Amino acid sequence: MVDVSAKAVTAREATAECLVRFPPAVAKQLRADALRSAKGAVLDTAIIAGTMAVKRTHELIPFCHPLPIDGCRIGGDWHDKNTLRIECTVRTTHRTGVEMEALTGATVAALTIYDMCKALSHDIEITGIRLLEKTGGKRAYKRARV
């Protein structure tokens, strides 16, 4: 693990996204059913799973520091006709950032959506996992929009 004891404690925030692409018939059915599947409320369950993953990132990714999570916001909306976009923003006040927590939260939320919808199709794709922005610490980062 990297020694962060000499770093300043600062407010830090990171936002990540993940895309879940459905076959057209499945997307149409999910839209008609208000994002519900046989297992229940797809997005609500994904938000819970993603939040749980944010809090346990240090147990999943070797060498990640356990961090006090000050805030976590996960949401999802249709990116296009067949693609659901998941966004996860995580905040902490600490010596190291929360990029891995945001990426983990978005990814586990997407995996949960897959699990809740796999009875409809296994042709669901999880893609576009990426950091969008981070603030605090030495370097801020903001992905250029293309």
Short mmCIF file of N, CA and C in Angstrom, two decimals:
data_model
loop_
_atom_site.label_atom_id
_atom_site.label_comp_id
_atom_site.label_asym_id
_atom_site.label_seq_id
_atom_site.Cartn_x
_atom_site.Cartn_y
_atom_site.Cartn_z
N MET A 1 0.84 -1.18 0.00
CA MET A 1 0.00 0.00 0.00
C MET A 1 0.89 1.24 0.00
N VAL A 2 0.48 2.25 -0.71
CA VAL A 2 1.24 3.49 -0.75
C VAL A 2 1.05 4.24 0.57
N ASP A 3 2.14 4.77 1.09
CA ASP A 3 2.08 5.55 2.33
C ASP A 3 1.55 6.94 2.00
N VAL A 4 0.37 7.28 2.51
CA VAL A 4 -0.23 8.58 2.23
C VAL A 4 -0.18 9.50 3.45
N SER A 5 0.55 9.12 4.47
CA SER A 5 0.55 9.88 5.73
C SER A 5 1.07 11.31 5.56
N ALA A 6 1.91 11.57 4.58
CA ALA A 6 2.44 12.92 4.37
C ALA A 6 1.51 13.80 3.53
N LYS A 7 0.50 13.22 2.92
CA LYS A 7 -0.43 13.99 2.10
C LYS A 7 -1.38 14.79 2.98
N ALA A 8 -1.82 15.90 2.44
CA ALA A 8 -2.79 16.74 3.15
C ALA A 8 -4.19 16.12 3.09
N VAL A 9 -4.92 16.28 4.17
CA VAL A 9 -6.32 15.86 4.19
C VAL A 9 -7.11 16.94 3.46
N THR A 10 -7.77 16.54 2.37
CA THR A 10 -8.57 17.50 1.60
C THR A 10 -9.88 16.85 1.21
N ALA A 11 -10.84 17.67 0.83
CA ALA A 11 -12.10 17.16 0.29
C ALA A 11 -11.82 16.62 -1.10
N ARG A 12 -12.28 15.42 -1.36
CA ARG A 12 -12.03 14.77 -2.64
C ARG A 12 -13.34 14.20 -3.18
N GLU A 13 -13.48 14.24 -4.49
CA GLU A 13 -14.69 13.74 -5.13
C GLU A 13 -14.31 13.12 -6.46
N ALA A 14 -14.99 12.05 -6.83
CA ALA A 14 -14.78 11.41 -8.13
C ALA A 14 -16.12 10.96 -8.69
N THR A 15 -16.24 11.04 -10.01
CA THR A 15 -17.44 10.60 -10.71
C THR A 15 -17.04 9.65 -11.82
N ALA A 16 -17.73 8.52 -11.90
CA ALA A 16 -17.48 7.52 -12.94
C ALA A 16 -18.81 7.14 -13.58
N GLU A 17 -18.72 6.57 -14.77
CA GLU A 17 -19.92 6.10 -15.45
C GLU A 17 -19.70 4.72 -16.03
N CYS A 18 -20.80 4.08 -16.33
CA CYS A 18 -20.80 2.76 -16.95
C CYS A 18 -22.07 2.68 -17.80
N LEU A 19 -21.97 2.04 -18.95
CA LEU A 19 -23.11 1.90 -19.84
C LEU A 19 -23.57 0.45 -19.89
N VAL A 20 -24.88 0.25 -19.89
CA VAL A 20 -25.46 -1.09 -20.01
C VAL A 20 -26.34 -1.07 -21.27
N ARG A 21 -25.91 -1.83 -22.28
CA ARG A 21 -26.60 -1.85 -23.56
C ARG A 21 -27.46 -3.12 -23.66
N PHE A 22 -28.74 -2.92 -23.96
CA PHE A 22 -29.70 -4.02 -24.06
C PHE A 22 -30.06 -4.28 -25.52
N PRO A 23 -30.44 -5.51 -25.85
CA PRO A 23 -31.04 -5.75 -27.17
C PRO A 23 -32.30 -4.89 -27.28
N PRO A 24 -32.64 -4.42 -28.48
CA PRO A 24 -33.79 -3.52 -28.63
C PRO A 24 -35.09 -4.02 -28.00
N ALA A 25 -35.41 -5.28 -28.14
CA ALA A 25 -36.66 -5.81 -27.56
C ALA A 25 -36.63 -5.76 -26.03
N VAL A 26 -35.48 -6.01 -25.45
CA VAL A 26 -35.35 -5.97 -23.99
C VAL A 26 -35.46 -4.53 -23.49
N ALA A 27 -34.80 -3.61 -24.15
CA ALA A 27 -34.90 -2.20 -23.78
C ALA A 27 -36.34 -1.71 -23.85
N LYS A 28 -37.01 -2.11 -24.90
CA LYS A 28 -38.42 -1.72 -25.07
C LYS A 28 -39.27 -2.26 -23.92
N GLN A 29 -39.03 -3.52 -23.55
CA GLN A 29 -39.79 -4.13 -22.45
C GLN A 29 -39.48 -3.43 -21.13
N LEU A 30 -38.20 -3.13 -20.88
CA LEU A 30 -37.83 -2.46 -19.63
C LEU A 30 -38.44 -1.06 -19.55
N ARG A 31 -38.46 -0.36 -20.67
CA ARG A 31 -39.11 0.97 -20.69
C ARG A 31 -40.60 0.84 -20.38
N ALA A 32 -41.24 -0.13 -20.99
CA ALA A 32 -42.68 -0.34 -20.78
C ALA A 32 -42.99 -0.74 -19.34
N ASP A 33 -42.05 -1.47 -18.71
CA ASP A 33 -42.25 -1.95 -17.34
C ASP A 33 -41.60 -1.06 -16.30
N ALA A 34 -41.28 0.18 -16.66
CA ALA A 34 -40.68 1.16 -15.73
C ALA A 34 -39.44 0.59 -15.03
N LEU A 35 -38.57 -0.02 -15.81
CA LEU A 35 -37.32 -0.61 -15.31
C LEU A 35 -37.56 -1.62 -14.19
N ARG A 36 -38.54 -2.48 -14.41
CA ARG A 36 -38.79 -3.59 -13.48
C ARG A 36 -38.62 -4.90 -14.25
N SER A 37 -38.07 -5.87 -13.57
CA SER A 37 -37.96 -7.22 -14.14
C SER A 37 -38.64 -8.18 -13.17
N ALA A 38 -38.57 -9.46 -13.47
CA ALA A 38 -39.17 -10.46 -12.58
C ALA A 38 -38.55 -10.41 -11.18
N LYS A 39 -37.31 -9.94 -11.09
CA LYS A 39 -36.63 -9.84 -9.79
C LYS A 39 -37.00 -8.57 -9.02
N GLY A 40 -37.62 -7.60 -9.67
CA GLY A 40 -38.03 -6.39 -8.97
C GLY A 40 -37.53 -5.12 -9.64
N ALA A 41 -37.39 -4.08 -8.84
CA ALA A 41 -36.99 -2.75 -9.33
C ALA A 41 -35.51 -2.77 -9.70
N VAL A 42 -35.23 -2.74 -10.99
CA VAL A 42 -33.87 -2.91 -11.50
C VAL A 42 -32.94 -1.80 -11.03
N LEU A 43 -33.30 -0.55 -11.28
CA LEU A 43 -32.41 0.56 -10.95
C LEU A 43 -32.28 0.75 -9.45
N ASP A 44 -33.36 0.63 -8.72
CA ASP A 44 -33.30 0.78 -7.26
C ASP A 44 -32.35 -0.24 -6.63
N THR A 45 -32.44 -1.48 -7.10
CA THR A 45 -31.57 -2.53 -6.58
C THR A 45 -30.12 -2.26 -6.97
N ALA A 46 -29.90 -1.79 -8.18
CA ALA A 46 -28.54 -1.47 -8.65
C ALA A 46 -27.92 -0.35 -7.82
N ILE A 47 -28.71 0.63 -7.44
CA ILE A 47 -28.20 1.74 -6.62
C ILE A 47 -27.76 1.22 -5.24
N ILE A 48 -28.54 0.34 -4.66
CA ILE A 48 -28.17 -0.24 -3.37
C ILE A 48 -26.88 -1.05 -3.51
N ALA A 49 -26.80 -1.91 -4.52
CA ALA A 49 -25.61 -2.73 -4.72
C ALA A 49 -24.37 -1.87 -4.97
N GLY A 50 -24.51 -0.84 -5.79
CA GLY A 50 -23.38 0.04 -6.08
C GLY A 50 -22.90 0.77 -4.85
N THR A 51 -23.82 1.21 -4.02
CA THR A 51 -23.46 1.89 -2.78
C THR A 51 -22.74 0.95 -1.82
N MET A 52 -23.22 -0.27 -1.72
CA MET A 52 -22.55 -1.26 -0.88
C MET A 52 -21.13 -1.51 -1.38
N ALA A 53 -20.96 -1.58 -2.70
CA ALA A 53 -19.64 -1.82 -3.28
C ALA A 53 -18.69 -0.66 -3.03
N VAL A 54 -19.19 0.57 -3.11
CA VAL A 54 -18.36 1.75 -2.82
C VAL A 54 -17.75 1.61 -1.43
N LYS A 55 -18.57 1.23 -0.47
CA LYS A 55 -18.12 1.13 0.92
C LYS A 55 -17.16 -0.03 1.16
N ARG A 56 -17.09 -0.97 0.21
CA ARG A 56 -16.23 -2.15 0.39
C ARG A 56 -15.13 -2.24 -0.66
N THR A 57 -14.89 -1.17 -1.37
CA THR A 57 -13.89 -1.19 -2.44
C THR A 57 -12.54 -1.67 -1.94
N HIS A 58 -12.14 -1.23 -0.76
CA HIS A 58 -10.84 -1.63 -0.23
C HIS A 58 -10.74 -3.14 0.02
N GLU A 59 -11.88 -3.82 0.13
CA GLU A 59 -11.87 -5.27 0.30
C GLU A 59 -11.81 -5.99 -1.05
N LEU A 60 -12.14 -5.29 -2.12
CA LEU A 60 -12.20 -5.90 -3.45
C LEU A 60 -10.95 -5.62 -4.28
N ILE A 61 -10.37 -4.45 -4.15
CA ILE A 61 -9.23 -4.02 -4.96
C ILE A 61 -7.98 -4.00 -4.07
N PRO A 62 -6.99 -4.84 -4.36
CA PRO A 62 -5.79 -4.85 -3.53
C PRO A 62 -5.13 -3.47 -3.48
N PHE A 63 -4.61 -3.13 -2.34
CA PHE A 63 -3.86 -1.91 -2.08
C PHE A 63 -4.71 -0.63 -2.04
N CYS A 64 -6.02 -0.73 -2.14
CA CYS A 64 -6.86 0.45 -1.93
C CYS A 64 -6.97 0.70 -0.43
N HIS A 65 -6.89 1.95 -0.05
CA HIS A 65 -7.03 2.32 1.35
C HIS A 65 -8.50 2.28 1.76
N PRO A 66 -8.79 1.81 2.97
CA PRO A 66 -10.17 1.95 3.47
C PRO A 66 -10.42 3.42 3.74
N LEU A 67 -11.48 3.96 3.18
CA LEU A 67 -11.76 5.39 3.29
C LEU A 67 -13.09 5.65 3.96
N PRO A 68 -13.17 6.73 4.72
CA PRO A 68 -14.48 7.15 5.23
C PRO A 68 -15.25 7.80 4.09
N ILE A 69 -16.36 7.23 3.73
CA ILE A 69 -17.16 7.76 2.62
C ILE A 69 -18.12 8.80 3.18
N ASP A 70 -17.94 10.04 2.75
CA ASP A 70 -18.80 11.13 3.21
C ASP A 70 -20.10 11.20 2.41
N GLY A 71 -20.05 10.75 1.17
CA GLY A 71 -21.25 10.79 0.35
C GLY A 71 -21.10 9.90 -0.85
N CYS A 72 -22.21 9.33 -1.29
CA CYS A 72 -22.24 8.48 -2.48
C CYS A 72 -23.58 8.71 -3.16
N ARG A 73 -23.52 9.03 -4.44
CA ARG A 73 -24.76 9.25 -5.22
C ARG A 73 -24.65 8.41 -6.49
N ILE A 74 -25.58 7.51 -6.68
CA ILE A 74 -25.62 6.68 -7.88
C ILE A 74 -26.97 6.89 -8.54
N GLY A 75 -26.94 7.07 -9.83
CA GLY A 75 -28.19 7.25 -10.58
C GLY A 75 -28.06 6.63 -11.95
N GLY A 76 -29.18 6.48 -12.59
CA GLY A 76 -29.18 5.92 -13.93
C GLY A 76 -30.31 6.49 -14.75
N ASP A 77 -30.07 6.60 -16.04
CA ASP A 77 -31.09 7.09 -16.95
C ASP A 77 -30.76 6.56 -18.34
N TRP A 78 -31.73 6.60 -19.21
CA TRP A 78 -31.51 6.13 -20.57
C TRP A 78 -30.56 7.08 -21.29
N HIS A 79 -29.48 6.53 -21.81
CA HIS A 79 -28.47 7.28 -22.57
C HIS A 79 -28.91 7.40 -24.02
N ASP A 80 -29.48 6.34 -24.53
CA ASP A 80 -30.11 6.32 -25.85
C ASP A 80 -31.21 5.25 -25.79
N LYS A 81 -31.75 4.93 -26.93
CA LYS A 81 -32.91 4.04 -26.99
C LYS A 81 -32.68 2.68 -26.31
N ASN A 82 -31.44 2.16 -26.37
CA ASN A 82 -31.16 0.82 -25.86
C ASN A 82 -30.12 0.78 -24.76
N THR A 83 -29.63 1.93 -24.33
CA THR A 83 -28.51 1.96 -23.40
C THR A 83 -28.85 2.74 -22.14
N LEU A 84 -28.64 2.09 -21.00
CA LEU A 84 -28.82 2.73 -19.70
C LEU A 84 -27.45 3.23 -19.23
N ARG A 85 -27.39 4.49 -18.81
CA ARG A 85 -26.13 5.08 -18.32
C ARG A 85 -26.20 5.17 -16.80
N ILE A 86 -25.19 4.58 -16.15
CA ILE A 86 -25.09 4.62 -14.69
C ILE A 86 -23.99 5.61 -14.33
N GLU A 87 -24.25 6.48 -13.38
CA GLU A 87 -23.24 7.43 -12.91
C GLU A 87 -23.12 7.32 -11.41
N CYS A 88 -21.87 7.32 -10.93
CA CYS A 88 -21.59 7.19 -9.49
C CYS A 88 -20.63 8.30 -9.08
N THR A 89 -21.04 9.09 -8.09
CA THR A 89 -20.19 10.14 -7.52
C THR A 89 -19.96 9.82 -6.05
N VAL A 90 -18.68 9.87 -5.66
CA VAL A 90 -18.30 9.55 -4.29
C VAL A 90 -17.48 10.70 -3.72
N ARG A 91 -17.71 11.02 -2.45
CA ARG A 91 -16.99 12.09 -1.75
C ARG A 91 -16.36 11.57 -0.47
N THR A 92 -15.19 12.12 -0.16
CA THR A 92 -14.53 11.85 1.11
C THR A 92 -13.70 13.06 1.49
N THR A 93 -13.31 13.12 2.74
CA THR A 93 -12.30 14.08 3.20
C THR A 93 -11.19 13.22 3.78
N HIS A 94 -10.11 13.11 3.01
CA HIS A 94 -9.05 12.18 3.39
C HIS A 94 -7.76 12.53 2.66
N ARG A 95 -6.76 11.65 2.77
CA ARG A 95 -5.46 11.87 2.15
C ARG A 95 -5.32 11.24 0.77
N THR A 96 -6.30 10.48 0.35
CA THR A 96 -6.26 9.84 -0.96
C THR A 96 -7.65 9.89 -1.58
N GLY A 97 -7.69 9.77 -2.90
CA GLY A 97 -8.93 10.00 -3.62
C GLY A 97 -9.86 8.80 -3.67
N VAL A 98 -11.00 9.02 -4.30
CA VAL A 98 -12.07 8.03 -4.35
C VAL A 98 -12.40 7.59 -5.78
N GLU A 99 -11.41 7.65 -6.66
CA GLU A 99 -11.65 7.22 -8.04
C GLU A 99 -12.05 5.75 -8.10
N MET A 100 -11.32 4.90 -7.37
CA MET A 100 -11.62 3.46 -7.42
C MET A 100 -12.99 3.17 -6.83
N GLU A 101 -13.39 3.93 -5.83
CA GLU A 101 -14.72 3.74 -5.24
C GLU A 101 -15.81 4.11 -6.24
N ALA A 102 -15.62 5.21 -6.96
CA ALA A 102 -16.62 5.62 -7.96
C ALA A 102 -16.70 4.61 -9.11
N LEU A 103 -15.55 4.16 -9.58
CA LEU A 103 -15.52 3.16 -10.66
C LEU A 103 -16.15 1.84 -10.20
N THR A 104 -15.86 1.43 -8.98
CA THR A 104 -16.42 0.19 -8.44
C THR A 104 -17.93 0.31 -8.27
N GLY A 105 -18.40 1.44 -7.76
CA GLY A 105 -19.83 1.64 -7.57
C GLY A 105 -20.60 1.58 -8.89
N ALA A 106 -20.09 2.25 -9.91
CA ALA A 106 -20.75 2.25 -11.22
C ALA A 106 -20.75 0.85 -11.83
N THR A 107 -19.63 0.15 -11.69
CA THR A 107 -19.50 -1.18 -12.28
C THR A 107 -20.40 -2.20 -11.60
N VAL A 108 -20.42 -2.20 -10.27
CA VAL A 108 -21.27 -3.16 -9.55
C VAL A 108 -22.75 -2.84 -9.79
N ALA A 109 -23.10 -1.59 -9.90
CA ALA A 109 -24.48 -1.24 -10.25
C ALA A 109 -24.83 -1.82 -11.62
N ALA A 110 -23.92 -1.71 -12.59
CA ALA A 110 -24.16 -2.27 -13.92
C ALA A 110 -24.26 -3.80 -13.88
N LEU A 111 -23.39 -4.43 -13.11
CA LEU A 111 -23.46 -5.89 -12.97
C LEU A 111 -24.78 -6.33 -12.35
N THR A 112 -25.27 -5.54 -11.43
CA THR A 112 -26.56 -5.85 -10.79
C THR A 112 -27.69 -5.74 -11.80
N ILE A 113 -27.63 -4.74 -12.66
CA ILE A 113 -28.64 -4.60 -13.71
C ILE A 113 -28.60 -5.82 -14.62
N TYR A 114 -27.39 -6.25 -14.99
CA TYR A 114 -27.27 -7.46 -15.80
C TYR A 114 -27.94 -8.64 -15.10
N ASP A 115 -27.62 -8.83 -13.83
CA ASP A 115 -28.18 -9.95 -13.07
C ASP A 115 -29.70 -9.89 -13.03
N MET A 116 -30.24 -8.71 -12.86
CA MET A 116 -31.69 -8.57 -12.73
C MET A 116 -32.42 -8.72 -14.07
N CYS A 117 -31.67 -8.60 -15.17
CA CYS A 117 -32.29 -8.65 -16.50
C CYS A 117 -31.86 -9.85 -17.33
N LYS A 118 -30.96 -10.68 -16.83
CA LYS A 118 -30.42 -11.78 -17.64
C LYS A 118 -31.49 -12.81 -18.03
N ALA A 119 -32.59 -12.88 -17.31
CA ALA A 119 -33.67 -13.79 -17.70
C ALA A 119 -34.33 -13.32 -19.00
N LEU A 120 -34.20 -12.02 -19.30
CA LEU A 120 -34.76 -11.47 -20.53
C LEU A 120 -33.83 -11.71 -21.71
N SER A 121 -32.51 -11.69 -21.45
CA SER A 121 -31.51 -11.91 -22.51
C SER A 121 -30.12 -11.96 -21.89
N HIS A 122 -29.25 -12.76 -22.50
CA HIS A 122 -27.84 -12.74 -22.11
C HIS A 122 -27.02 -11.86 -23.05
N ASP A 123 -27.68 -11.23 -24.01
CA ASP A 123 -27.00 -10.33 -24.96
C ASP A 123 -26.89 -8.91 -24.42
N ILE A 124 -26.85 -8.76 -23.13
CA ILE A 124 -26.68 -7.45 -22.50
C ILE A 124 -25.18 -7.18 -22.43
N GLU A 125 -24.78 -5.97 -22.79
CA GLU A 125 -23.36 -5.59 -22.76
C GLU A 125 -23.12 -4.52 -21.71
N ILE A 126 -22.04 -4.68 -20.96
CA ILE A 126 -21.58 -3.65 -20.03
C ILE A 126 -20.33 -3.05 -20.67
N THR A 127 -20.34 -1.75 -20.85
CA THR A 127 -19.25 -1.09 -21.57
C THR A 127 -19.05 0.33 -21.04
N GLY A 128 -18.05 1.00 -21.56
CA GLY A 128 -17.86 2.42 -21.26
C GLY A 128 -17.57 2.73 -19.81
N ILE A 129 -16.90 1.83 -19.10
CA ILE A 129 -16.56 2.10 -17.71
C ILE A 129 -15.41 3.09 -17.72
N ARG A 130 -15.64 4.27 -17.12
CA ARG A 130 -14.58 5.28 -17.15
C ARG A 130 -14.77 6.34 -16.08
N LEU A 131 -13.64 6.92 -15.70
CA LEU A 131 -13.65 8.05 -14.78
C LEU A 131 -14.02 9.30 -15.57
N LEU A 132 -14.96 10.07 -15.06
CA LEU A 132 -15.37 11.30 -15.72
C LEU A 132 -14.67 12.52 -15.14
N GLU A 133 -14.50 12.48 -13.81
CA GLU A 133 -13.97 13.68 -13.15
C GLU A 133 -13.47 13.32 -11.76
N LYS A 134 -12.45 14.04 -11.32
CA LYS A 134 -12.02 13.94 -9.92
C LYS A 134 -11.49 15.29 -9.48
N THR A 135 -11.75 15.61 -8.22
CA THR A 135 -11.25 16.86 -7.64
C THR A 135 -10.64 16.55 -6.28
N GLY A 136 -9.82 17.48 -5.82
CA GLY A 136 -9.12 17.31 -4.55
C GLY A 136 -7.78 16.67 -4.79
N GLY A 137 -6.89 16.77 -3.83
CA GLY A 137 -5.57 16.20 -4.00
C GLY A 137 -4.70 17.05 -4.91
N LYS A 138 -3.63 16.45 -5.42
CA LYS A 138 -2.67 17.17 -6.26
C LYS A 138 -3.22 17.59 -7.61
N ARG A 139 -3.94 16.66 -8.26
CA ARG A 139 -4.37 16.89 -9.63
C ARG A 139 -5.87 16.71 -9.78
N ALA A 140 -6.50 17.70 -10.37
CA ALA A 140 -7.90 17.54 -10.75
C ALA A 140 -7.91 16.91 -12.15
N TYR A 141 -9.01 16.26 -12.47
CA TYR A 141 -9.14 15.62 -13.77
C TYR A 141 -10.56 15.78 -14.24
N LYS A 142 -10.73 16.11 -15.51
CA LYS A 142 -12.05 16.15 -16.11
C LYS A 142 -11.92 15.62 -17.53
N ARG A 143 -12.67 14.56 -17.82
CA ARG A 143 -12.63 13.95 -19.15
C ARG A 143 -13.17 14.94 -20.17
N ALA A 144 -12.44 15.08 -21.25
CA ALA A 144 -12.91 15.93 -22.35
C ALA A 144 -14.12 15.28 -23.00
N ARG A 145 -15.13 16.04 -23.26
CA ARG A 145 -16.34 15.52 -23.93
C ARG A 145 -16.08 15.49 -25.44
N VAL A 146 -16.40 14.35 -26.03
CA VAL A 146 -16.22 14.21 -27.48
C VAL A 146 -17.54 14.20 -28.17
#
